[in-house]
Short mmCIF file of C-alpha atoms in Angstrom, two decimals:
data_model
loop_
_atom_site.label_atom_id
_atom_site.label_comp_id
_atom_site.label_asym_id
_atom_site.label_seq_id
_atom_site.Cartn_x
_atom_site.Cartn_y
_atom_site.Cartn_z
CA UNK A 93 213.29 -102.12 -233.03
CA UNK A 94 213.46 -104.99 -235.56
CA UNK A 95 212.86 -107.72 -232.76
CA UNK A 96 209.51 -105.80 -232.41
CA UNK A 97 209.13 -104.99 -235.30
CA UNK A 98 208.74 -108.44 -236.48
CA UNK A 99 207.01 -109.49 -233.60
CA UNK A 100 204.27 -107.25 -234.26
CA UNK A 101 204.31 -108.49 -238.36
CA UNK A 102 203.97 -112.00 -236.88
CA UNK A 103 201.25 -111.26 -233.87
CA UNK A 104 199.24 -110.13 -237.57
CA UNK A 105 200.43 -112.95 -239.45
CA UNK A 106 198.71 -115.08 -237.15
CA UNK A 107 195.73 -112.87 -236.21
CA UNK A 108 195.21 -112.70 -239.98
CA UNK A 109 195.61 -116.30 -240.10
CA UNK A 110 193.32 -117.39 -237.19
CA UNK A 111 190.85 -114.87 -239.18
CA UNK A 112 190.44 -116.61 -242.11
CA UNK A 113 190.87 -120.29 -239.95
CA UNK A 114 187.94 -118.68 -238.64
CA UNK A 115 186.17 -118.14 -241.49
CA UNK A 116 187.21 -121.76 -243.21
CA UNK A 117 186.08 -122.86 -240.33
CA UNK A 118 182.49 -120.74 -240.96
CA UNK A 119 182.44 -121.20 -244.58
CA UNK A 120 183.20 -125.21 -244.06
CA UNK A 121 180.40 -125.55 -240.69
CA UNK A 122 177.99 -124.04 -243.44
CA UNK A 123 178.44 -126.05 -246.55
CA UNK A 124 179.01 -128.75 -243.68
CA UNK A 125 174.86 -127.89 -242.60
CA UNK A 126 174.30 -127.55 -246.24
CA UNK A 127 175.15 -130.79 -247.22
CA UNK A 128 173.76 -132.51 -244.67
CA UNK A 129 170.51 -130.77 -244.43
CA UNK A 130 170.49 -131.61 -247.72
CA UNK A 131 171.23 -135.57 -247.45
CA UNK A 132 168.82 -136.17 -245.15
CA UNK A 133 166.66 -134.08 -247.29
CA UNK A 134 167.55 -136.44 -250.00
CA UNK A 135 167.26 -139.85 -247.83
CA UNK A 136 163.66 -138.47 -247.11
CA UNK A 137 162.61 -137.97 -250.39
CA UNK A 138 164.28 -141.53 -251.59
CA UNK A 139 162.81 -143.25 -248.34
CA UNK A 140 159.15 -141.29 -249.73
CA UNK A 141 159.53 -142.47 -253.10
CA UNK A 142 160.50 -145.88 -252.32
CA UNK A 143 157.39 -146.46 -250.21
CA UNK A 144 155.13 -145.09 -252.89
CA UNK A 145 157.09 -147.34 -255.25
CA UNK A 146 156.21 -150.44 -252.72
CA UNK A 147 152.97 -149.38 -252.85
CA UNK A 148 152.64 -148.74 -256.35
CA UNK A 149 154.87 -151.54 -257.55
CA UNK A 150 152.11 -153.44 -254.85
CA UNK A 151 149.37 -152.55 -256.40
CA UNK A 152 150.67 -153.37 -260.28
CA UNK A 153 151.50 -157.07 -258.29
CA UNK A 154 147.69 -157.50 -257.00
CA UNK A 155 146.69 -156.20 -260.56
CA UNK A 156 148.97 -158.73 -261.84
CA UNK A 157 147.48 -160.95 -259.26
CA UNK A 158 143.72 -160.23 -259.82
CA UNK A 159 144.34 -160.54 -263.87
CA UNK A 160 146.25 -164.07 -263.51
CA UNK A 161 143.62 -165.26 -261.14
CA UNK A 162 140.73 -164.14 -262.90
CA UNK A 163 142.35 -165.72 -266.51
CA UNK A 164 142.85 -168.96 -264.41
CA UNK A 165 139.27 -168.79 -263.78
CA UNK A 166 138.28 -167.59 -267.43
CA UNK A 167 140.96 -170.71 -268.34
CA UNK A 168 139.01 -172.80 -266.17
CA UNK A 169 135.54 -171.88 -266.74
CA UNK A 170 136.99 -171.96 -270.86
CA UNK A 171 137.75 -176.04 -269.23
CA UNK A 172 134.29 -176.47 -268.30
CA UNK A 173 132.71 -175.61 -271.36
CA UNK A 174 134.51 -178.08 -273.27
#
């Protein structure tokens, strides 16, 4: 009788553990999915941000290039005036 009772208890423990394991796995996979999606979104935002930053940096560099080109031209013109 005690063997049957022990088996029953052991089966219940195993079931509970198995059930908890499934819940844990589900929760783990959910958070993993959210984390992976979050990482993908964050990477996409980072890529867009880097692209926009790159465009802004290019525009600033281009403007700086034009400005320095104008300055050199102006200095050149100024030298011609002398």
